[in-house]
Amino acid sequence: MAGEAAGIWALMTSEVAYAWSPQDVLAFATGDGQLDWQHLGTDAVVEHIAACQRLLAQVQASQLAAVAELAARRGDERATADEVALETAVGKHAADRQVDLARQLCERFPKLHAAMARGELDATKASRVCDTAAALPDEQAGQLDEFLHTRVAGRTAGAIQQSARYQVDRLDPDGAARRAEHRRRDRRVELLPGDDGMAELCADLPAEIASAAYTRIDTLARACQTTADERTLDQVRADVLAELLLGHNHSGRRIDIQVTVPADTLLGTADLPGMLGGYGPLPAPVVRELAADPTSTWRRLLTDPASGHIIDVGRTRYRPPASMARYVRTRDQHCRFPGCHRPAQHCDLDHNTAWQHGGTTTAAGLTTLCRRHHQLKDQPGWHYHHTPTGDLIITTPSRRHHTSQPPPAAEPQPEPSPPQPHPNNDPPPF
C-alpha cells in the first residue's frame, strides 16, 4: 500500500498547517489520529474530503490487486468470489462483480488500474469502463486502456463512460452495430410494483426514440404548467405521460433531437459513431438509418478537426434569436456546470456578463446552464468566470476552482503519422 499511496496533501489554515500523507489520512479515518476540526478552515475541510476520495481509490486499487492475485492462485473465479464474499460480508453477486472487475483491470486495463493507484479513478468509475468494454477483444481493450488512462482524472463516472462508449464503437464498429441491433430487438415495456401505492412503468427503447419521447413530455409539461399550479415540474411530466398513454388530447408539437455525426460516416466511407444530445454515442449504422428517414432534417455543422469544437452552424437584443439559441445549444450540448449533463435543450441561456451590467446577447456571451446551476450562480460565494477560450471557471465559497471546457461536437482527429520508409532488403553490392 505504501508504494501505491504516494504523494503529500497539504491542508492550510490561518491557525494550523497540516501536511498529511495518505497514511495520516488513513490513521485519522480509522480513529488512530486526532484532528481538531475547529482549527481547520473551510478550504481545509474540503481538501480533506478530496484527500479521502483519492485515498479511497488507492485502497480499492490495492484490494482489487489482491483479489486478482487470489483468483490466480485459486484458479477458480467462482470459488474466489465465494471466499471474498465471506471475508468482506457481501452477497455473492457483489463478490462475483468484484472478482470480474479485478481480473479485467489487472489483465486488460493495467493503465486504468495504475490510475486508481494514483487516486485518479475509483472502483465505480473503473467498473463503468470495464462493463462498456466487456465485448472488446483483448487487443482493442488495450487500445482503449491506452486512450483512457490519461483522461480520467477529475471526470465524472458518466463522462468517463461516454468516452469509453465512443471509443468502443470506434474500435469495433461491426460489433457495435450487432449489439445495437440485438438491443433493439429486446425493446420492451415493464411494470415494476413499488411501495406506498406506486409503481414504475419502464420502457427500454432505442435512444433516439426515448430522447424524442422525453422531449415531447417535457415540452408539453412546461407549456401547461402555470404559476397557479402547485405541482412540481416532475409531477406535471408524470401526469402528461399518463394523459398521453390514456388517450387524452394534447396539441401537436414538433419535437427536435440533435444527432451530430461526421460527414464521412454519413457517406459510408467511415464508421465513426454519431453523438445523440443528452445521451452519447450512437453506432454508425444507426445514424445512417436515421439519416435515411424522410422526416429527418439535417443541418451542416463546421468543426475544427483538431479540437472537434463547433465553428459555425450556418446562418443585439436580450432574448437571443432562434438561430443564435440553436447555435449556443448545439455548441454547448449540455449544462456547462462541471459534471452536469442535462441536455442543452432543457437548459437556460445565461448571459456570461449580466445584461444589466453591460452583457451582450451574442453567441460568445451566452452559456447553457440548467435551472439549478443557473440559480447557484447568484448564491453568496459562488463565482462564474468565462475565459476568452470558452472555458468556464467556477469558484466555490471555499475559494476552490473547477474548470469546464467546451465539449467537442466531434472526436478530435489526431495528426496523421508520417509515412515510414520501406526497408531495403536488397543484398549489399559486394
Coordinates of C-alpha atoms in Angstrom, one line a residue:
M1 CA 0.0 0.0 0.0
A2 CA 2.8 2.4 0.9
G3 CA 4.2 2.1 -2.6
E4 CA 0.9 2.9 -4.3
A5 CA -0.3 5.7 -2.0
A6 CA 2.4 8.2 -2.9
G7 CA 2.1 11.9 -2.5
I8 CA 1.6 14.5 0.1
W9 CA -1.5 16.6 0.6
A10 CA -1.2 19.9 2.5
L11 CA -4.2 21.4 4.3
M12 CA -3.6 25.0 5.3
T13 CA -5.5 27.3 7.6
S14 CA -4.7 30.6 9.3
E15 CA -4.4 28.8 12.6
V16 CA -2.8 25.4 11.8
A17 CA -1.0 23.9 8.8
Y18 CA -1.3 20.1 8.1
A19 CA 0.9 18.1 5.8
W20 CA -0.9 14.8 5.5
S21 CA 0.4 11.8 3.8
P22 CA -2.2 9.2 2.8
Q23 CA -1.2 7.1 5.8
D24 CA -2.0 10.1 8.0
V25 CA -5.5 10.4 6.4
L26 CA -6.0 6.7 6.9
A27 CA -5.0 6.9 10.5
F28 CA -7.5 9.7 11.1
A29 CA -10.2 7.9 9.3
T30 CA -9.7 4.7 11.4
G31 CA -9.7 6.7 14.6
D32 CA -5.9 6.3 15.3
G33 CA -5.3 10.0 14.6
Q34 CA -6.6 13.2 16.2
L35 CA -7.8 16.3 14.4
D36 CA -9.4 19.4 15.9
W37 CA -12.0 20.4 13.2
Q38 CA -12.4 23.8 14.9
H39 CA -8.9 24.8 13.9
L40 CA -9.5 23.9 10.3
G41 CA -10.7 26.5 7.7
T42 CA -13.4 25.6 5.3
D43 CA -10.9 25.1 2.4
A44 CA -9.0 22.6 4.5
V45 CA -12.2 20.7 5.2
V46 CA -13.0 20.5 1.5
E47 CA -9.4 19.3 0.8
H48 CA -9.8 16.6 3.4
I49 CA -12.9 15.3 1.5
A50 CA -10.8 15.3 -1.7
A51 CA -7.9 13.6 0.0
C52 CA -10.1 10.9 1.4
Q53 CA -11.6 10.3 -2.1
R54 CA -8.1 9.9 -3.5
L55 CA -7.1 7.5 -0.7
L56 CA -10.3 5.5 -1.2
A57 CA -9.4 4.9 -4.8
Q58 CA -5.9 3.9 -3.9
V59 CA -7.2 1.4 -1.3
Q60 CA -9.6 0.0 -3.8
A61 CA -6.8 -0.5 -6.3
S62 CA -4.8 -2.4 -3.7
Q63 CA -7.8 -4.5 -2.8
L64 CA -8.6 -5.4 -6.4
A65 CA -5.0 -6.3 -7.0
A66 CA -5.2 -8.7 -4.0
V67 CA -8.5 -10.2 -5.3
A68 CA -6.9 -10.8 -8.8
E69 CA -3.9 -12.4 -7.1
L70 CA -6.1 -14.7 -5.1
A71 CA -8.1 -15.7 -8.2
A72 CA -4.9 -16.5 -10.0
R73 CA -3.7 -18.7 -7.1
R74 CA -7.1 -20.5 -6.7
G75 CA -7.6 -20.9 -10.4
D76 CA -11.4 -20.7 -10.0
E77 CA -13.2 -17.3 -10.1
R78 CA -16.4 -18.7 -8.6
A79 CA -14.6 -20.2 -5.6
T80 CA -12.6 -17.0 -5.2
A81 CA -15.9 -14.9 -5.2
D82 CA -17.3 -17.2 -2.5
E83 CA -14.2 -16.6 -0.4
V84 CA -14.2 -12.9 -1.0
A85 CA -17.9 -12.8 -0.1
L86 CA -17.2 -14.4 3.2
E87 CA -14.3 -12.2 4.1
T88 CA -16.0 -8.9 3.1
A89 CA -19.5 -9.8 4.2
V90 CA -21.1 -9.0 0.8
G91 CA -23.6 -11.0 -1.3
K92 CA -22.4 -13.5 -4.0
H93 CA -23.4 -11.2 -6.9
A94 CA -21.4 -8.3 -5.5
A95 CA -18.4 -10.6 -4.9
D96 CA -18.8 -12.0 -8.5
R97 CA -18.6 -8.4 -9.8
Q98 CA -15.6 -7.6 -7.7
V99 CA -13.7 -10.6 -8.9
D100 CA -14.6 -9.8 -12.5
L101 CA -13.6 -6.2 -12.1
A102 CA -10.3 -7.2 -10.5
R103 CA -9.5 -9.6 -13.4
Q104 CA -10.5 -7.0 -16.1
L105 CA -8.4 -4.2 -14.5
C106 CA -5.3 -6.3 -13.8
E107 CA -5.3 -8.2 -17.1
R108 CA -7.0 -6.0 -19.7
F109 CA -6.7 -2.4 -18.3
P110 CA -3.5 -2.2 -16.3
K111 CA -3.1 1.5 -17.0
L112 CA -6.5 2.3 -15.7
H113 CA -5.6 0.2 -12.6
A114 CA -2.5 2.3 -12.3
A115 CA -4.7 5.5 -12.4
M116 CA -6.6 4.0 -9.5
A117 CA -3.4 3.5 -7.6
R118 CA -2.6 7.2 -8.2
G119 CA -6.0 8.1 -6.7
E120 CA -7.4 9.4 -10.0
L121 CA -10.1 6.8 -10.6
D122 CA -12.3 4.9 -8.1
A123 CA -13.8 1.4 -8.5
T124 CA -17.3 2.7 -9.5
K125 CA -15.8 4.7 -12.5
A126 CA -13.5 1.8 -13.4
S127 CA -16.4 -0.6 -13.5
R128 CA -18.2 1.7 -15.9
V129 CA -15.3 1.3 -18.4
C130 CA -15.0 -2.4 -17.9
D131 CA -18.7 -3.0 -18.4
T132 CA -18.8 -0.9 -21.5
A133 CA -15.7 -2.6 -23.0
A134 CA -16.7 -6.2 -22.0
A135 CA -17.3 -7.2 -25.6
L136 CA -14.0 -5.9 -26.9
P137 CA -11.2 -8.4 -27.8
D138 CA -8.1 -8.0 -25.7
E139 CA -6.1 -6.1 -28.3
Q140 CA -8.7 -3.5 -28.7
A141 CA -9.2 -3.3 -24.9
G142 CA -5.5 -2.5 -24.7
Q143 CA -6.1 0.4 -27.2
L144 CA -8.9 1.7 -25.0
D145 CA -6.8 1.4 -21.9
E146 CA -4.0 3.4 -23.7
F147 CA -6.5 6.1 -24.7
L148 CA -8.4 6.5 -21.5
H149 CA -5.9 6.2 -18.7
T150 CA -4.8 9.9 -19.0
R151 CA -8.3 11.1 -19.5
V152 CA -10.0 10.1 -16.2
A153 CA -8.7 12.5 -13.5
G154 CA -11.3 14.9 -12.4
R155 CA -14.1 13.5 -14.6
T156 CA -17.4 12.1 -13.5
A157 CA -18.4 8.4 -14.0
G158 CA -20.9 9.4 -16.7
A159 CA -18.4 11.4 -18.7
I160 CA -15.8 8.6 -18.5
Q161 CA -18.3 6.0 -19.6
Q162 CA -19.4 8.2 -22.5
S163 CA -15.8 8.5 -23.7
A164 CA -15.5 4.7 -23.3
R165 CA -18.6 4.1 -25.3
Y166 CA -17.5 6.3 -28.1
Q167 CA -14.1 4.6 -28.3
V168 CA -15.7 1.1 -28.1
D169 CA -17.9 1.9 -31.1
R170 CA -15.0 3.4 -33.0
L171 CA -12.7 0.5 -32.3
D172 CA -15.3 -2.2 -33.1
P173 CA -17.9 -0.7 -35.4
D174 CA -19.2 -4.0 -36.7
G175 CA -19.6 -5.3 -33.1
A176 CA -21.3 -2.0 -32.1
A177 CA -23.8 -2.5 -35.0
R178 CA -24.6 -6.1 -34.0
R179 CA -25.0 -5.1 -30.3
A180 CA -27.3 -2.2 -31.2
E181 CA -29.5 -4.5 -33.4
H182 CA -29.7 -7.1 -30.7
R183 CA -30.7 -4.5 -28.0
R184 CA -33.3 -3.0 -30.3
R185 CA -34.9 -6.4 -30.8
D186 CA -35.1 -6.6 -26.9
R187 CA -37.1 -3.4 -26.6
R188 CA -39.9 -3.8 -24.1
V189 CA -42.1 -2.1 -21.5
E190 CA -42.2 -3.3 -17.9
L191 CA -44.4 -2.6 -14.9
L192 CA -42.5 -2.8 -11.7
P193 CA -44.6 -2.7 -8.5
G194 CA -43.4 -0.3 -5.8
D195 CA -44.2 0.7 -2.3
D196 CA -46.9 3.0 -0.9
G197 CA -49.3 2.6 -3.8
M198 CA -46.8 3.5 -6.5
A199 CA -45.3 1.6 -9.4
E200 CA -42.7 2.2 -12.1
L201 CA -43.6 2.0 -15.8
C202 CA -40.3 1.4 -17.6
A203 CA -39.7 1.4 -21.4
D204 CA -36.5 0.1 -22.9
L205 CA -36.4 1.9 -26.3
P206 CA -33.9 3.0 -28.9
A207 CA -32.1 6.1 -27.6
E208 CA -33.3 8.5 -30.3
I209 CA -36.9 7.5 -29.7
A210 CA -36.6 7.7 -26.0
S211 CA -35.0 11.1 -26.2
A212 CA -37.7 12.4 -28.6
A213 CA -40.4 11.0 -26.3
Y214 CA -38.9 12.6 -23.2
T215 CA -38.5 15.9 -25.1
R216 CA -42.2 15.9 -26.1
I217 CA -43.3 15.1 -22.5
D218 CA -41.1 17.9 -21.1
T219 CA -42.3 20.4 -23.7
L220 CA -45.9 19.7 -23.0
A221 CA -45.4 19.8 -19.3
R222 CA -43.7 23.2 -19.4
A223 CA -46.4 24.5 -21.7
C224 CA -49.3 23.5 -19.4
Q225 CA -47.6 24.4 -16.0
T226 CA -48.9 27.8 -14.7
T227 CA -47.9 30.0 -11.8
A228 CA -51.1 28.8 -10.0
D229 CA -50.1 25.2 -10.5
E230 CA -48.9 23.7 -7.2
R231 CA -47.4 20.6 -8.9
T232 CA -43.7 20.4 -9.4
L233 CA -42.4 20.0 -13.0
D234 CA -41.6 16.4 -12.3
Q235 CA -45.2 15.8 -11.2
V236 CA -46.5 17.6 -14.3
R237 CA -44.3 15.4 -16.6
A238 CA -45.7 12.3 -14.9
D239 CA -49.2 13.5 -15.3
V240 CA -48.6 14.4 -19.0
L241 CA -47.2 11.0 -19.7
A242 CA -50.2 9.3 -18.1
E243 CA -52.6 11.5 -20.1
L244 CA -50.8 10.7 -23.4
L245 CA -50.9 7.0 -22.8
L246 CA -54.5 7.0 -21.7
G247 CA -55.6 8.9 -24.8
H248 CA -56.1 12.5 -23.6
N249 CA -55.5 15.0 -26.4
H250 CA -52.5 17.3 -26.4
S251 CA -51.7 19.9 -29.1
G252 CA -49.3 18.5 -31.7
R253 CA -45.8 20.0 -31.4
R254 CA -42.7 19.4 -33.5
I255 CA -40.0 17.6 -31.4
D256 CA -36.4 18.0 -32.2
I257 CA -33.5 15.8 -31.1
Q258 CA -29.9 16.6 -32.0
V259 CA -27.6 14.0 -33.6
T260 CA -24.1 15.1 -34.5
V261 CA -22.3 12.8 -37.0
P262 CA -19.1 13.1 -39.1
A263 CA -19.8 13.6 -42.8
D264 CA -17.7 10.6 -43.8
T265 CA -19.9 8.4 -41.6
L266 CA -23.0 9.6 -43.5
L267 CA -21.2 8.9 -46.8
G268 CA -20.4 5.4 -45.6
T269 CA -16.6 5.9 -46.0
A270 CA -16.1 5.6 -42.2
D271 CA -17.9 4.1 -39.3
L272 CA -17.2 6.7 -36.6
P273 CA -20.1 6.9 -34.1
G274 CA -22.6 9.8 -34.0
M275 CA -23.5 11.7 -30.8
L276 CA -27.1 11.9 -29.6
G277 CA -27.5 15.1 -27.5
G278 CA -28.2 14.2 -23.8
Y279 CA -27.3 10.5 -24.4
G280 CA -23.9 9.9 -26.1
P281 CA -22.6 7.8 -28.9
L282 CA -24.8 6.0 -31.5
P283 CA -23.3 3.3 -33.8
A284 CA -22.7 4.5 -37.3
P285 CA -25.4 2.1 -38.9
V286 CA -28.0 3.5 -36.5
V287 CA -27.0 7.1 -37.5
R288 CA -27.2 6.3 -41.2
E289 CA -30.7 4.7 -40.6
L290 CA -31.8 8.0 -39.0
A291 CA -30.3 10.0 -41.9
A292 CA -32.4 7.9 -44.4
D293 CA -35.6 8.7 -42.5
P294 CA -37.6 11.1 -44.8
T295 CA -38.8 13.0 -41.7
S296 CA -35.2 13.9 -40.6
T297 CA -33.8 17.3 -41.2
W298 CA -30.0 17.7 -41.3
R299 CA -28.1 20.9 -40.7
R300 CA -24.4 21.3 -41.6
L301 CA -22.0 22.0 -38.7
L302 CA -18.5 23.2 -39.3
T303 CA -16.0 21.9 -36.7
D304 CA -12.3 22.3 -36.0
P305 CA -10.7 19.0 -36.9
A306 CA -8.0 19.3 -34.2
S307 CA -10.4 20.1 -31.3
G308 CA -13.8 18.9 -32.5
H309 CA -15.4 22.2 -31.4
I310 CA -18.1 23.7 -33.5
I311 CA -17.1 26.8 -35.5
D312 CA -20.5 27.6 -37.2
V313 CA -24.0 26.2 -37.8
G314 CA -24.6 28.0 -41.0
R315 CA -26.6 31.5 -40.7
T316 CA -28.4 42.9 -30.2
R317 CA -31.2 42.0 -28.1
Y318 CA -31.7 40.4 -24.6
R319 CA -33.6 37.3 -25.8
P320 CA -31.4 35.6 -28.5
P321 CA -32.9 35.0 -31.9
A322 CA -33.8 31.4 -32.6
S323 CA -30.8 30.8 -34.8
M324 CA -28.4 32.1 -32.1
A325 CA -30.1 30.0 -29.4
R326 CA -29.9 26.9 -31.6
Y327 CA -26.2 27.6 -32.2
V328 CA -25.4 28.0 -28.5
R329 CA -27.3 24.9 -27.5
T330 CA -25.7 22.9 -30.3
R331 CA -22.2 24.2 -29.3
D332 CA -22.6 23.5 -25.5
Q333 CA -24.6 20.2 -25.8
H334 CA -25.4 20.2 -22.1
C335 CA -25.3 22.3 -19.0
R336 CA -21.8 23.7 -18.7
F337 CA -21.5 23.2 -14.9
P338 CA -18.8 20.6 -14.4
G339 CA -20.3 17.1 -14.0
C340 CA -23.8 18.1 -15.1
H341 CA -25.1 16.5 -18.3
R342 CA -28.6 17.9 -18.5
P343 CA -29.3 18.3 -22.3
A344 CA -28.8 21.9 -23.6
Q345 CA -32.4 22.0 -25.0
H346 CA -33.7 21.8 -21.4
C347 CA -31.3 24.5 -20.1
D348 CA -31.4 28.2 -19.7
L349 CA -29.4 30.5 -21.9
D350 CA -27.3 32.6 -19.4
H351 CA -25.5 35.8 -20.1
N352 CA -21.8 35.4 -19.2
T353 CA -21.9 39.1 -18.0
A354 CA -25.3 40.1 -16.7
W355 CA -27.4 42.1 -19.1
Q356 CA -27.8 44.9 -16.6
H357 CA -24.0 45.1 -16.2
G358 CA -23.3 45.6 -19.8
G359 CA -23.5 42.0 -21.1
T360 CA -24.3 41.4 -24.7
T361 CA -26.6 38.9 -26.4
T362 CA -24.1 37.2 -28.7
A363 CA -23.1 33.6 -29.1
A364 CA -19.8 34.2 -27.4
G365 CA -21.6 35.9 -24.5
L366 CA -24.1 33.1 -23.8
T367 CA -23.8 29.8 -22.0
T368 CA -26.2 27.0 -21.3
L369 CA -26.9 26.3 -17.6
C370 CA -29.6 24.1 -16.1
R371 CA -32.0 26.0 -13.8
R372 CA -30.4 24.7 -10.7
H373 CA -26.8 25.7 -11.7
H374 CA -28.1 29.0 -13.2
Q375 CA -29.6 29.9 -9.8
L376 CA -26.5 28.7 -8.0
K377 CA -24.5 31.5 -9.8
D378 CA -26.3 34.1 -7.7
Q379 CA -25.7 32.4 -4.4
P380 CA -23.2 34.1 -2.0
G381 CA -19.6 32.9 -2.5
W382 CA -20.2 31.4 -6.0
H383 CA -18.5 33.0 -9.0
Y384 CA -18.5 32.0 -12.6
H385 CA -15.7 33.3 -14.9
H386 CA -15.6 32.8 -18.6
T387 CA -12.2 32.9 -20.4
P388 CA -11.6 34.0 -24.0
T389 CA -11.0 30.4 -25.0
G390 CA -14.5 29.4 -23.8
D391 CA -13.6 27.7 -20.6
L392 CA -16.0 28.2 -17.6
I393 CA -14.1 28.5 -14.3
I394 CA -16.3 28.1 -11.2
T395 CA -15.1 29.3 -7.8
T396 CA -16.9 27.8 -4.8
P397 CA -17.5 29.5 -1.5
S398 CA -14.3 27.8 -0.1
R399 CA -12.3 29.5 -2.9
R400 CA -11.6 26.3 -4.9
H401 CA -11.6 26.4 -8.7
H402 CA -13.2 23.9 -11.1
T403 CA -12.9 24.3 -14.9
S404 CA -15.4 23.2 -17.6
Q405 CA -14.1 23.2 -21.1
P406 CA -16.3 23.5 -24.1
P407 CA -17.3 20.0 -25.2
P408 CA -16.2 18.9 -28.7
A409 CA -19.1 18.1 -31.0
A410 CA -16.9 15.6 -32.8
E411 CA -14.0 13.4 -31.7
P412 CA -10.7 15.4 -32.3
Q413 CA -8.8 13.9 -35.2
P414 CA -5.1 13.1 -34.5
E415 CA -2.4 14.3 -36.8
P416 CA -1.6 11.6 -39.4
S417 CA 1.6 9.7 -38.7
P418 CA 4.3 10.4 -41.2
P419 CA 4.9 7.6 -43.7
Q420 CA 7.6 5.1 -42.7
P421 CA 10.4 4.4 -45.2
H422 CA 10.3 0.9 -46.6
P423 CA 13.3 -1.2 -45.6
N424 CA 15.7 -2.0 -48.4
N425 CA 16.0 -5.8 -48.4
D426 CA 18.3 -6.0 -51.4
P427 CA 21.7 -7.7 -50.8
P428 CA 24.7 -5.4 -50.3
P429 CA 26.6 -4.7 -53.6
F430 CA 29.7 -6.7 -52.5

